[in-house]
């Protein structure tokens, strides 16, 4: 009987497509076979296979960051979802819009505690702003519409819909109608005036732009405000996505390391947070330092994440008693540099990348220790977007690149990948090959968790035998060329800047994925 | 000042060592650098590095299964723990004894919500029977002693101790004294008599042995009871560890597939559960079938998991009105077979493995579809232990092998690895190389999630284009030899039984890890 009407899975899929959610990254299991079967009837939904869930969730994050829309994932009940939680943690910190569809046991079966039974809600709630279990195939359209709405709340959120398999195979009710994404919050005029007055008190001040204020336009407005008021304009150490390069004005990020970050704020009395959190170190040590700003610093918020920060900045810039906005007087970029030769250093790498980066590229940065200086060194590359690890859960780089490439076909994606972090999600290379994505990955192969040696010293400790054993990856050394080839991706290694320059020039103009192992 | 006294980390480590917990599998991060530093002062603790946390937790499970003691893990705050949850789900289902040490933000720093801040307790509680956050370096010894006790509760459990980094670096108090593991529960004599009477009613009955009743001795006792009463003796589809092979009597497992499992129980009226759960299918479909037993089947429990089931079975066997126990009349194994030739089939593979398996080997079985028949085909191999995926969360095979090899040096470990599952945790190969473990991995390379095609058909569906796209791994095909080489493990592929036989004979007698890609 119910074979004649669309299944719950079909209705769910139709609801997502209606809501503009048309790309799904996943790894299905037995509880999802009806969902997969439903895909045959809803061809508007594209489903991309990942070999491990952390690849799927990271790819969803990259897709949402670059498309500005909602990405879906398809995950296999509790443990499958668990495998994807780390990159969902990163997405939660980035406030990207992700809707997880998590299959589960049929409702009449669950109580018997089969092997894969678990507390799926508990897994989901660790990273989700909203979690619901759909209980009926007749209601799954409404549940899916609610899930889409929740994934767009506040500019972007992680929402999870748990889907028992009987809800998939049962007769579907009406498809849901996801509401339009809510308008961005309006920043109060009083708050704008207060910030304006604060910036005119003559105190030394800084403006920190949050993730929603890192568009080209927002940065120009902030720089204009800075030019009027003397405030420096900064971004956080970890950012979701920033538009930069070419003729854009550029922005300085707060350093990750404690000493230079404190130096940056040593003379700053007031900090304006434009949809941004107060700066904080990733970890604290026995020195008790939690933040780079000086004690007694005055903080003032201009809006919250998800608010219409561009309008707020424009109003801050255009206030009647303000001097001319000066957008045109902003510095223009110098010409892009030549490739670097000589020893392999982060600065040399950045120079060569700036020299060779195609126009409108997307750079995914999980470069960690070696990669940290590459950001500054690429300011004079042509216009590009720059994506980063946001939540500190390593293993995001190559997955983010998948989603970015799928969201922005025709644009070259370049992944700056620390080797230790990359090994968390090396399976991502296979999906890059399968989907023929134009992704160039450069692995910084220093064969150690360099950051942990550095952090050990920062804590005042001398790395001993245990650190040597647990922070080193050279026994045996990984062969990234073989790993990439094993997953179907062409690859080569470079042991000098000359080799790197040649490989990079070729790889950046070659269709499909390519991996360069930079031997450090 | 506090540099003069041992740190909290040292006191924690000393407490674990006192409690007999001396092996730890982990992947540390910044919040664990003081723990790693503490390892220099407590050399009795061995810490094994994994490239990804799912490898660490799976290895801990394998170590606990083979050593019969508690394994520790060292994981990096919420997201690091999250990456290890799937194999902890398997460990929870196996009731193995694992103590997770999870680092976290310093307590004075956490409230500022740095990038890696998360609800670490919520992650932990999804799989842990017990979770505690240690709040003081002076109390961490007592917390660690409690954690060891909880990891041994009921025969084995997953316990998690969350360790803020300031608890690690602060001055340690007294080391804790973990209590001895509690004695196993005694099965009530009335319950034993009731089972005895039930088995003598003349009804057709089956005895299902749970994980704590799969020792050689328990199986022999159960077979003797079966010989007396006419009951068949069975094990579940998924088992933690079973002693088998050589002169042992052998046991039949309940089939995974619905049709043969139902056929097995079609004539069974009563089922005795010896520390075992009632049998249940891994997943239910639209046919509404949840369990293989017939409606109206009478179930009776003989003890609970963790109880002293051997004594209960011996009493069942030796009751005054029972016929002679007959332990000596049990069937003896026939001689081991010759290697198989001809087409590659599961039965042929099993025959060759039985022909070549060294004495006292450990077989780790994540063979999934192709591997399902190998169990029966290896009954006539020499004595060995057989470990399996217990909770359905794939990716356990190669990690379990690490732990088993470290727990049982001198014994050969053989991993039967489905390719799709193996790709979840392929990083495990690196740890096998680094620790020079005597592990032989055979990858069943059918290049698809065969089980999902099968399950789709079982649900009455025809696998369509979406299933072909999402259940297939042949575009591009993985090259397992390159993947293994990339992680430092020697490897070769076999495309015929003759090639397999030669490779297997060589690999099983070769020190260190070796991987055979069996091309199906």
JSON list of N, CA, C and O in Angstrom, two decimals, chain A residues 27 30 40 53 89 93 109 113-115 281 290 391 423-424 427 430 434-435 449 455 466 469 476 478-479 486, chain B residues 27 30 40 53 89 93 109 113 115 281 290 391 423-424 427 430 434-435 449 455 466 469 476 478-479 486:
[
{"chain": "A", "resi": 27, "resn": "UNK", "atom": "N", "xyz": [28.12, 9.17, 4.88]},
{"chain": "A", "resi": 27, "resn": "UNK", "atom": "CA", "xyz": [28.54, 7.78, 4.84]},
{"chain": "A", "resi": 27, "resn": "UNK", "atom": "C", "xyz": [27.39, 6.98, 5.44]},
{"chain": "A", "resi": 27, "resn": "UNK", "atom": "O", "xyz": [27.22, 6.95, 6.66]},
{"chain": "A", "resi": 30, "resn": "UNK", "atom": "N", "xyz": [23.27, 0.63, 7.41]},
{"chain": "A", "resi": 30, "resn": "UNK", "atom": "CA", "xyz": [22.05, -0.13, 7.18]},
{"chain": "A", "resi": 30, "resn": "UNK", "atom": "C", "xyz": [20.80, 0.69, 7.51]},
{"chain": "A", "resi": 30, "resn": "UNK", "atom": "O", "xyz": [19.80, 0.61, 6.79]},
{"chain": "A", "resi": 40, "resn": "UNK", "atom": "N", "xyz": [17.07, 8.14, -5.21]},
{"chain": "A", "resi": 40, "resn": "UNK", "atom": "CA", "xyz": [16.77, 7.84, -6.62]},
{"chain": "A", "resi": 40, "resn": "UNK", "atom": "C", "xyz": [15.57, 8.66, -7.11]},
{"chain": "A", "resi": 40, "resn": "UNK", "atom": "O", "xyz": [15.49, 9.00, -8.30]},
{"chain": "A", "resi": 53, "resn": "UNK", "atom": "N", "xyz": [33.30, 9.61, 8.64]},
{"chain": "A", "resi": 53, "resn": "UNK", "atom": "CA", "xyz": [32.35, 10.70, 8.89]},
{"chain": "A", "resi": 53, "resn": "UNK", "atom": "C", "xyz": [33.02, 12.03, 9.16]},
{"chain": "A", "resi": 53, "resn": "UNK", "atom": "O", "xyz": [32.44, 13.09, 8.90]},
{"chain": "A", "resi": 89, "resn": "UNK", "atom": "N", "xyz": [32.20, 20.19, 15.85]},
{"chain": "A", "resi": 89, "resn": "UNK", "atom": "CA", "xyz": [32.66, 21.16, 16.86]},
{"chain": "A", "resi": 89, "resn": "UNK", "atom": "C", "xyz": [33.25, 22.38, 16.17]},
{"chain": "A", "resi": 89, "resn": "UNK", "atom": "O", "xyz": [32.95, 23.53, 16.53]},
{"chain": "A", "resi": 93, "resn": "UNK", "atom": "N", "xyz": [31.81, 26.30, 16.23]},
{"chain": "A", "resi": 93, "resn": "UNK", "atom": "CA", "xyz": [32.60, 27.50, 16.55]},
{"chain": "A", "resi": 93, "resn": "UNK", "atom": "C", "xyz": [32.58, 28.49, 15.39]},
{"chain": "A", "resi": 93, "resn": "UNK", "atom": "O", "xyz": [32.64, 29.69, 15.60]},
{"chain": "A", "resi": 109, "resn": "UNK", "atom": "N", "xyz": [12.19, -1.49, 17.25]},
{"chain": "A", "resi": 109, "resn": "UNK", "atom": "CA", "xyz": [13.34, -2.38, 17.41]},
{"chain": "A", "resi": 109, "resn": "UNK", "atom": "C", "xyz": [14.32, -1.88, 18.46]},
{"chain": "A", "resi": 109, "resn": "UNK", "atom": "O", "xyz": [15.02, -2.67, 19.11]},
{"chain": "A", "resi": 113, "resn": "UNK", "atom": "N", "xyz": [17.83, -3.15, 22.30]},
{"chain": "A", "resi": 113, "resn": "UNK", "atom": "CA", "xyz": [19.25, -2.85, 22.47]},
{"chain": "A", "resi": 113, "resn": "UNK", "atom": "C", "xyz": [20.14, -3.65, 21.51]},
{"chain": "A", "resi": 113, "resn": "UNK", "atom": "O", "xyz": [21.05, -4.36, 21.94]},
{"chain": "A", "resi": 114, "resn": "UNK", "atom": "N", "xyz": [19.89, -3.52, 20.22]},
{"chain": "A", "resi": 114, "resn": "UNK", "atom": "CA", "xyz": [20.79, -4.16, 19.25]},
{"chain": "A", "resi": 114, "resn": "UNK", "atom": "C", "xyz": [22.19, -3.53, 19.31]},
{"chain": "A", "resi": 114, "resn": "UNK", "atom": "O", "xyz": [22.38, -2.50, 19.97]},
{"chain": "A", "resi": 115, "resn": "UNK", "atom": "N", "xyz": [23.17, -4.14, 18.65]},
{"chain": "A", "resi": 115, "resn": "UNK", "atom": "CA", "xyz": [24.56, -3.69, 18.84]},
{"chain": "A", "resi": 115, "resn": "UNK", "atom": "C", "xyz": [24.78, -2.20, 18.62]},
{"chain": "A", "resi": 115, "resn": "UNK", "atom": "O", "xyz": [25.51, -1.58, 19.39]},
{"chain": "A", "resi": 281, "resn": "UNK", "atom": "N", "xyz": [43.43, 33.16, 24.70]},
{"chain": "A", "resi": 281, "resn": "UNK", "atom": "CA", "xyz": [44.41, 32.18, 24.24]},
{"chain": "A", "resi": 281, "resn": "UNK", "atom": "C", "xyz": [43.75, 30.81, 24.09]},
{"chain": "A", "resi": 281, "resn": "UNK", "atom": "O", "xyz": [42.82, 30.48, 24.84]},
{"chain": "A", "resi": 290, "resn": "UNK", "atom": "N", "xyz": [45.25, 34.21, 30.48]},
{"chain": "A", "resi": 290, "resn": "UNK", "atom": "CA", "xyz": [44.13, 33.72, 29.68]},
{"chain": "A", "resi": 290, "resn": "UNK", "atom": "C", "xyz": [43.89, 34.54, 28.42]},
{"chain": "A", "resi": 290, "resn": "UNK", "atom": "O", "xyz": [43.29, 34.06, 27.48]},
{"chain": "A", "resi": 391, "resn": "UNK", "atom": "N", "xyz": [37.82, 25.65, 15.46]},
{"chain": "A", "resi": 391, "resn": "UNK", "atom": "CA", "xyz": [37.56, 25.15, 16.81]},
{"chain": "A", "resi": 391, "resn": "UNK", "atom": "C", "xyz": [38.70, 24.36, 17.40]},
{"chain": "A", "resi": 391, "resn": "UNK", "atom": "O", "xyz": [38.54, 23.76, 18.47]},
{"chain": "A", "resi": 423, "resn": "UNK", "atom": "N", "xyz": [46.78, 13.74, 9.05]},
{"chain": "A", "resi": 423, "resn": "UNK", "atom": "CA", "xyz": [46.63, 12.30, 9.22]},
{"chain": "A", "resi": 423, "resn": "UNK", "atom": "C", "xyz": [45.34, 11.93, 9.93]},
{"chain": "A", "resi": 423, "resn": "UNK", "atom": "O", "xyz": [44.92, 10.78, 9.93]},
{"chain": "A", "resi": 424, "resn": "UNK", "atom": "N", "xyz": [44.70, 12.89, 10.57]},
{"chain": "A", "resi": 424, "resn": "UNK", "atom": "CA", "xyz": [43.40, 12.63, 11.20]},
{"chain": "A", "resi": 424, "resn": "UNK", "atom": "C", "xyz": [42.32, 12.31, 10.17]},
{"chain": "A", "resi": 424, "resn": "UNK", "atom": "O", "xyz": [41.36, 11.62, 10.49]},
{"chain": "A", "resi": 427, "resn": "UNK", "atom": "N", "xyz": [41.69, 10.25, 4.70]},
{"chain": "A", "resi": 427, "resn": "UNK", "atom": "CA", "xyz": [40.71, 9.61, 3.82]},
{"chain": "A", "resi": 427, "resn": "UNK", "atom": "C", "xyz": [40.02, 10.63, 2.90]},
{"chain": "A", "resi": 427, "resn": "UNK", "atom": "O", "xyz": [39.43, 10.25, 1.90]},
{"chain": "A", "resi": 430, "resn": "UNK", "atom": "N", "xyz": [40.53, 10.60, -0.98]},
{"chain": "A", "resi": 430, "resn": "UNK", "atom": "CA", "xyz": [39.77, 9.73, -1.89]},
{"chain": "A", "resi": 430, "resn": "UNK", "atom": "C", "xyz": [38.56, 10.45, -2.47]},
{"chain": "A", "resi": 430, "resn": "UNK", "atom": "O", "xyz": [38.27, 10.36, -3.66]},
{"chain": "A", "resi": 434, "resn": "UNK", "atom": "N", "xyz": [37.54, 11.05, -6.29]},
{"chain": "A", "resi": 434, "resn": "UNK", "atom": "CA", "xyz": [36.27, 10.57, -6.81]},
{"chain": "A", "resi": 434, "resn": "UNK", "atom": "C", "xyz": [35.45, 11.67, -7.47]},
{"chain": "A", "resi": 434, "resn": "UNK", "atom": "O", "xyz": [34.83, 11.47, -8.51]},
{"chain": "A", "resi": 435, "resn": "UNK", "atom": "N", "xyz": [35.47, 12.83, -6.87]},
{"chain": "A", "resi": 435, "resn": "UNK", "atom": "CA", "xyz": [34.66, 13.95, -7.38]},
{"chain": "A", "resi": 435, "resn": "UNK", "atom": "C", "xyz": [35.46, 14.84, -8.34]},
{"chain": "A", "resi": 435, "resn": "UNK", "atom": "O", "xyz": [34.96, 15.88, -8.76]},
{"chain": "A", "resi": 449, "resn": "UNK", "atom": "N", "xyz": [54.57, 16.66, 15.82]},
{"chain": "A", "resi": 449, "resn": "UNK", "atom": "CA", "xyz": [53.59, 17.61, 16.32]},
{"chain": "A", "resi": 449, "resn": "UNK", "atom": "C", "xyz": [54.37, 18.81, 16.87]},
{"chain": "A", "resi": 449, "resn": "UNK", "atom": "O", "xyz": [54.52, 18.96, 18.09]},
{"chain": "A", "resi": 455, "resn": "UNK", "atom": "N", "xyz": [54.55, 24.20, 22.73]},
{"chain": "A", "resi": 455, "resn": "UNK", "atom": "CA", "xyz": [53.70, 24.46, 23.90]},
{"chain": "A", "resi": 455, "resn": "UNK", "atom": "C", "xyz": [54.36, 23.93, 25.17]},
{"chain": "A", "resi": 455, "resn": "UNK", "atom": "O", "xyz": [54.21, 24.52, 26.24]},
{"chain": "A", "resi": 466, "resn": "UNK", "atom": "N", "xyz": [59.60, 11.21, 26.88]},
{"chain": "A", "resi": 466, "resn": "UNK", "atom": "CA", "xyz": [58.18, 10.92, 26.58]},
{"chain": "A", "resi": 466, "resn": "UNK", "atom": "C", "xyz": [57.66, 11.84, 25.49]},
{"chain": "A", "resi": 466, "resn": "UNK", "atom": "O", "xyz": [56.93, 11.41, 24.60]},
{"chain": "A", "resi": 469, "resn": "UNK", "atom": "N", "xyz": [58.89, 10.76, 22.22]},
{"chain": "A", "resi": 469, "resn": "UNK", "atom": "CA", "xyz": [58.21, 9.57, 21.71]},
{"chain": "A", "resi": 469, "resn": "UNK", "atom": "C", "xyz": [56.78, 9.87, 21.26]},
{"chain": "A", "resi": 469, "resn": "UNK", "atom": "O", "xyz": [56.30, 9.29, 20.30]},
{"chain": "A", "resi": 476, "resn": "UNK", "atom": "N", "xyz": [57.91, 5.03, 11.91]},
{"chain": "A", "resi": 476, "resn": "UNK", "atom": "CA", "xyz": [58.50, 5.37, 10.61]},
{"chain": "A", "resi": 476, "resn": "UNK", "atom": "C", "xyz": [57.94, 6.70, 10.10]},
{"chain": "A", "resi": 476, "resn": "UNK", "atom": "O", "xyz": [56.89, 7.15, 10.54]},
{"chain": "A", "resi": 478, "resn": "UNK", "atom": "N", "xyz": [55.98, 8.91, 7.54]},
{"chain": "A", "resi": 478, "resn": "UNK", "atom": "CA", "xyz": [54.92, 8.69, 6.55]},
{"chain": "A", "resi": 478, "resn": "UNK", "atom": "C", "xyz": [55.44, 9.03, 5.16]},
{"chain": "A", "resi": 478, "resn": "UNK", "atom": "O", "xyz": [56.26, 9.95, 5.02]},
{"chain": "A", "resi": 479, "resn": "UNK", "atom": "N", "xyz": [54.96, 8.34, 4.16]},
{"chain": "A", "resi": 479, "resn": "UNK", "atom": "CA", "xyz": [55.24, 8.71, 2.78]},
{"chain": "A", "resi": 479, "resn": "UNK", "atom": "C", "xyz": [53.94, 9.24, 2.18]},
{"chain": "A", "resi": 479, "resn": "UNK", "atom": "O", "xyz": [53.05, 8.47, 1.80]},
{"chain": "A", "resi": 486, "resn": "UNK", "atom": "N", "xyz": [47.62, 5.92, -2.97]},
{"chain": "A", "resi": 486, "resn": "UNK", "atom": "CA", "xyz": [46.75, 4.85, -2.49]},
{"chain": "A", "resi": 486, "resn": "UNK", "atom": "C", "xyz": [45.28, 5.22, -2.51]},
{"chain": "A", "resi": 486, "resn": "UNK", "atom": "O", "xyz": [44.41, 4.37, -2.68]},
{"chain": "B", "resi": 27, "resn": "UNK", "atom": "N", "xyz": [46.65, 10.05, 22.00]},
{"chain": "B", "resi": 27, "resn": "UNK", "atom": "CA", "xyz": [47.09, 11.11, 21.11]},
{"chain": "B", "resi": 27, "resn": "UNK", "atom": "C", "xyz": [46.93, 12.40, 21.89]},
{"chain": "B", "resi": 27, "resn": "UNK", "atom": "O", "xyz": [45.83, 12.92, 22.02]},
{"chain": "B", "resi": 30, "resn": "UNK", "atom": "N", "xyz": [47.70, 20.01, 23.49]},
{"chain": "B", "resi": 30, "resn": "UNK", "atom": "CA", "xyz": [48.31, 21.00, 24.37]},
{"chain": "B", "resi": 30, "resn": "UNK", "atom": "C", "xyz": [47.89, 20.83, 25.82]},
{"chain": "B", "resi": 30, "resn": "UNK", "atom": "O", "xyz": [48.70, 20.98, 26.73]},
{"chain": "B", "resi": 40, "resn": "UNK", "atom": "N", "xyz": [57.75, 11.06, 32.03]},
{"chain": "B", "resi": 40, "resn": "UNK", "atom": "CA", "xyz": [59.20, 10.92, 32.21]},
{"chain": "B", "resi": 40, "resn": "UNK", "atom": "C", "xyz": [59.54, 10.44, 33.62]},
{"chain": "B", "resi": 40, "resn": "UNK", "atom": "O", "xyz": [60.55, 9.76, 33.82]},
{"chain": "B", "resi": 53, "resn": "UNK", "atom": "N", "xyz": [42.35, 9.25, 17.29]},
{"chain": "B", "resi": 53, "resn": "UNK", "atom": "CA", "xyz": [41.87, 8.72, 18.57]},
{"chain": "B", "resi": 53, "resn": "UNK", "atom": "C", "xyz": [41.10, 7.42, 18.42]},
{"chain": "B", "resi": 53, "resn": "UNK", "atom": "O", "xyz": [41.06, 6.60, 19.33]},
{"chain": "B", "resi": 89, "resn": "UNK", "atom": "N", "xyz": [32.21, 2.94, 22.04]},
{"chain": "B", "resi": 89, "resn": "UNK", "atom": "CA", "xyz": [30.89, 2.30, 21.94]},
{"chain": "B", "resi": 89, "resn": "UNK", "atom": "C", "xyz": [31.06, 0.78, 21.80]},
{"chain": "B", "resi": 89, "resn": "UNK", "atom": "O", "xyz": [30.39, 0.00, 22.50]},
{"chain": "B", "resi": 93, "resn": "UNK", "atom": "N", "xyz": [29.87, -2.13, 24.54]},
{"chain": "B", "resi": 93, "resn": "UNK", "atom": "CA", "xyz": [29.07, -3.32, 24.23]},
{"chain": "B", "resi": 93, "resn": "UNK", "atom": "C", "xyz": [29.84, -4.59, 24.60]},
{"chain": "B", "resi": 93, "resn": "UNK", "atom": "O", "xyz": [29.22, -5.61, 24.94]},
{"chain": "B", "resi": 109, "resn": "UNK", "atom": "N", "xyz": [40.55, 29.04, 33.05]},
{"chain": "B", "resi": 109, "resn": "UNK", "atom": "CA", "xyz": [40.55, 29.50, 31.65]},
{"chain": "B", "resi": 109, "resn": "UNK", "atom": "C", "xyz": [39.27, 29.10, 30.91]},
{"chain": "B", "resi": 109, "resn": "UNK", "atom": "O", "xyz": [38.85, 29.78, 29.98]},
{"chain": "B", "resi": 113, "resn": "UNK", "atom": "N", "xyz": [35.69, 30.38, 27.15]},
{"chain": "B", "resi": 113, "resn": "UNK", "atom": "CA", "xyz": [35.26, 29.70, 25.93]},
{"chain": "B", "resi": 113, "resn": "UNK", "atom": "C", "xyz": [36.31, 29.76, 24.81]},
{"chain": "B", "resi": 113, "resn": "UNK", "atom": "O", "xyz": [36.04, 30.20, 23.70]},
{"chain": "B", "resi": 115, "resn": "UNK", "atom": "N", "xyz": [38.80, 28.20, 21.82]},
{"chain": "B", "resi": 115, "resn": "UNK", "atom": "CA", "xyz": [38.31, 27.40, 20.67]},
{"chain": "B", "resi": 115, "resn": "UNK", "atom": "C", "xyz": [37.99, 25.96, 21.01]},
{"chain": "B", "resi": 115, "resn": "UNK", "atom": "O", "xyz": [36.99, 25.41, 20.53]},
{"chain": "B", "resi": 281, "resn": "UNK", "atom": "N", "xyz": [18.28, -9.00, 16.06]},
{"chain": "B", "resi": 281, "resn": "UNK", "atom": "CA", "xyz": [18.92, -8.63, 14.80]},
{"chain": "B", "resi": 281, "resn": "UNK", "atom": "C", "xyz": [19.58, -7.27, 14.93]},
{"chain": "B", "resi": 281, "resn": "UNK", "atom": "O", "xyz": [19.12, -6.41, 15.69]},
{"chain": "B", "resi": 290, "resn": "UNK", "atom": "N", "xyz": [12.28, -8.51, 14.71]},
{"chain": "B", "resi": 290, "resn": "UNK", "atom": "CA", "xyz": [13.33, -7.98, 15.57]},
{"chain": "B", "resi": 290, "resn": "UNK", "atom": "C", "xyz": [14.27, -9.06, 16.08]},
{"chain": "B", "resi": 290, "resn": "UNK", "atom": "O", "xyz": [15.39, -8.78, 16.48]},
{"chain": "B", "resi": 391, "resn": "UNK", "atom": "N", "xyz": [30.09, -3.85, 18.71]},
{"chain": "B", "resi": 391, "resn": "UNK", "atom": "CA", "xyz": [29.02, -2.85, 18.77]},
{"chain": "B", "resi": 391, "resn": "UNK", "atom": "C", "xyz": [28.60, -2.32, 17.41]},
{"chain": "B", "resi": 391, "resn": "UNK", "atom": "O", "xyz": [27.83, -1.37, 17.34]},
{"chain": "B", "resi": 423, "resn": "UNK", "atom": "N", "xyz": [39.01, 1.30, 6.15]},
{"chain": "B", "resi": 423, "resn": "UNK", "atom": "CA", "xyz": [39.34, 2.67, 5.77]},
{"chain": "B", "resi": 423, "resn": "UNK", "atom": "C", "xyz": [38.94, 3.68, 6.83]},
{"chain": "B", "resi": 423, "resn": "UNK", "atom": "O", "xyz": [39.38, 4.82, 6.81]},
{"chain": "B", "resi": 424, "resn": "UNK", "atom": "N", "xyz": [38.10, 3.27, 7.77]},
{"chain": "B", "resi": 424, "resn": "UNK", "atom": "CA", "xyz": [37.76, 4.15, 8.89]},
{"chain": "B", "resi": 424, "resn": "UNK", "atom": "C", "xyz": [38.96, 4.43, 9.79]},
{"chain": "B", "resi": 424, "resn": "UNK", "atom": "O", "xyz": [39.02, 5.46, 10.44]},
{"chain": "B", "resi": 427, "resn": "UNK", "atom": "N", "xyz": [44.81, 4.52, 9.69]},
{"chain": "B", "resi": 427, "resn": "UNK", "atom": "CA", "xyz": [45.96, 5.09, 10.39]},
{"chain": "B", "resi": 427, "resn": "UNK", "atom": "C", "xyz": [46.57, 4.11, 11.39]},
{"chain": "B", "resi": 427, "resn": "UNK", "atom": "O", "xyz": [47.71, 4.28, 11.83]},
{"chain": "B", "resi": 430, "resn": "UNK", "atom": "N", "xyz": [50.17, 2.58, 10.95]},
{"chain": "B", "resi": 430, "resn": "UNK", "atom": "CA", "xyz": [51.40, 3.27, 11.35]},
{"chain": "B", "resi": 430, "resn": "UNK", "atom": "C", "xyz": [51.84, 2.83, 12.75]},
{"chain": "B", "resi": 430, "resn": "UNK", "atom": "O", "xyz": [53.02, 2.59, 12.99]},
{"chain": "B", "resi": 434, "resn": "UNK", "atom": "N", "xyz": [55.32, 1.30, 13.92]},
{"chain": "B", "resi": 434, "resn": "UNK", "atom": "CA", "xyz": [56.13, 1.97, 14.94]},
{"chain": "B", "resi": 434, "resn": "UNK", "atom": "C", "xyz": [56.47, 1.05, 16.10]},
{"chain": "B", "resi": 434, "resn": "UNK", "atom": "O", "xyz": [57.58, 1.08, 16.63]},
{"chain": "B", "resi": 435, "resn": "UNK", "atom": "N", "xyz": [55.51, 0.23, 16.51]},
{"chain": "B", "resi": 435, "resn": "UNK", "atom": "CA", "xyz": [55.72, -0.66, 17.67]},
{"chain": "B", "resi": 435, "resn": "UNK", "atom": "C", "xyz": [56.23, -2.03, 17.24]},
{"chain": "B", "resi": 435, "resn": "UNK", "atom": "O", "xyz": [56.33, -2.93, 18.08]},
{"chain": "B", "resi": 449, "resn": "UNK", "atom": "N", "xyz": [30.74, -1.46, -0.17]},
{"chain": "B", "resi": 449, "resn": "UNK", "atom": "CA", "xyz": [30.09, -1.79, 1.10]},
{"chain": "B", "resi": 449, "resn": "UNK", "atom": "C", "xyz": [29.08, -2.89, 0.80]},
{"chain": "B", "resi": 449, "resn": "UNK", "atom": "O", "xyz": [27.87, -2.66, 0.73]},
{"chain": "B", "resi": 455, "resn": "UNK", "atom": "N", "xyz": [21.75, -5.57, 2.48]},
{"chain": "B", "resi": 455, "resn": "UNK", "atom": "CA", "xyz": [20.68, -5.11, 3.36]},
{"chain": "B", "resi": 455, "resn": "UNK", "atom": "C", "xyz": [19.58, -4.42, 2.55]},
{"chain": "B", "resi": 455, "resn": "UNK", "atom": "O", "xyz": [18.40, -4.52, 2.88]},
{"chain": "B", "resi": 466, "resn": "UNK", "atom": "N", "xyz": [21.62, 5.55, -6.84]},
{"chain": "B", "resi": 466, "resn": "UNK", "atom": "CA", "xyz": [22.17, 6.17, -5.63]},
{"chain": "B", "resi": 466, "resn": "UNK", "atom": "C", "xyz": [22.94, 5.16, -4.80]},
{"chain": "B", "resi": 466, "resn": "UNK", "atom": "O", "xyz": [24.00, 5.47, -4.26]},
{"chain": "B", "resi": 469, "resn": "UNK", "atom": "N", "xyz": [26.23, 4.52, -6.31]},
{"chain": "B", "resi": 469, "resn": "UNK", "atom": "CA", "xyz": [27.17, 5.62, -6.09]},
{"chain": "B", "resi": 469, "resn": "UNK", "atom": "C", "xyz": [27.66, 5.67, -4.64]},
{"chain": "B", "resi": 469, "resn": "UNK", "atom": "O", "xyz": [28.83, 6.00, -4.39]},
{"chain": "B", "resi": 476, "resn": "UNK", "atom": "N", "xyz": [37.86, 6.22, -7.39]},
{"chain": "B", "resi": 476, "resn": "UNK", "atom": "CA", "xyz": [38.89, 5.27, -7.81]},
{"chain": "B", "resi": 476, "resn": "UNK", "atom": "C", "xyz": [39.01, 4.12, -6.81]},
{"chain": "B", "resi": 476, "resn": "UNK", "atom": "O", "xyz": [38.58, 4.24, -5.65]},
{"chain": "B", "resi": 478, "resn": "UNK", "atom": "N", "xyz": [40.91, 1.92, -4.17]},
{"chain": "B", "resi": 478, "resn": "UNK", "atom": "CA", "xyz": [42.02, 2.12, -3.25]},
{"chain": "B", "resi": 478, "resn": "UNK", "atom": "C", "xyz": [43.15, 1.16, -3.62]},
{"chain": "B", "resi": 478, "resn": "UNK", "atom": "O", "xyz": [42.90, 0.05, -4.06]},
{"chain": "B", "resi": 479, "resn": "UNK", "atom": "N", "xyz": [44.38, 1.58, -3.39]},
{"chain": "B", "resi": 479, "resn": "UNK", "atom": "CA", "xyz": [45.52, 0.67, -3.51]},
{"chain": "B", "resi": 479, "resn": "UNK", "atom": "C", "xyz": [46.06, 0.43, -2.10]},
{"chain": "B", "resi": 479, "resn": "UNK", "atom": "O", "xyz": [46.78, 1.27, -1.54]},
{"chain": "B", "resi": 486, "resn": "UNK", "atom": "N", "xyz": [52.73, 3.59, 2.68]},
{"chain": "B", "resi": 486, "resn": "UNK", "atom": "CA", "xyz": [52.74, 4.99, 3.09]},
{"chain": "B", "resi": 486, "resn": "UNK", "atom": "C", "xyz": [52.81, 5.14, 4.60]},
{"chain": "B", "resi": 486, "resn": "UNK", "atom": "O", "xyz": [53.37, 6.12, 5.11]}
]
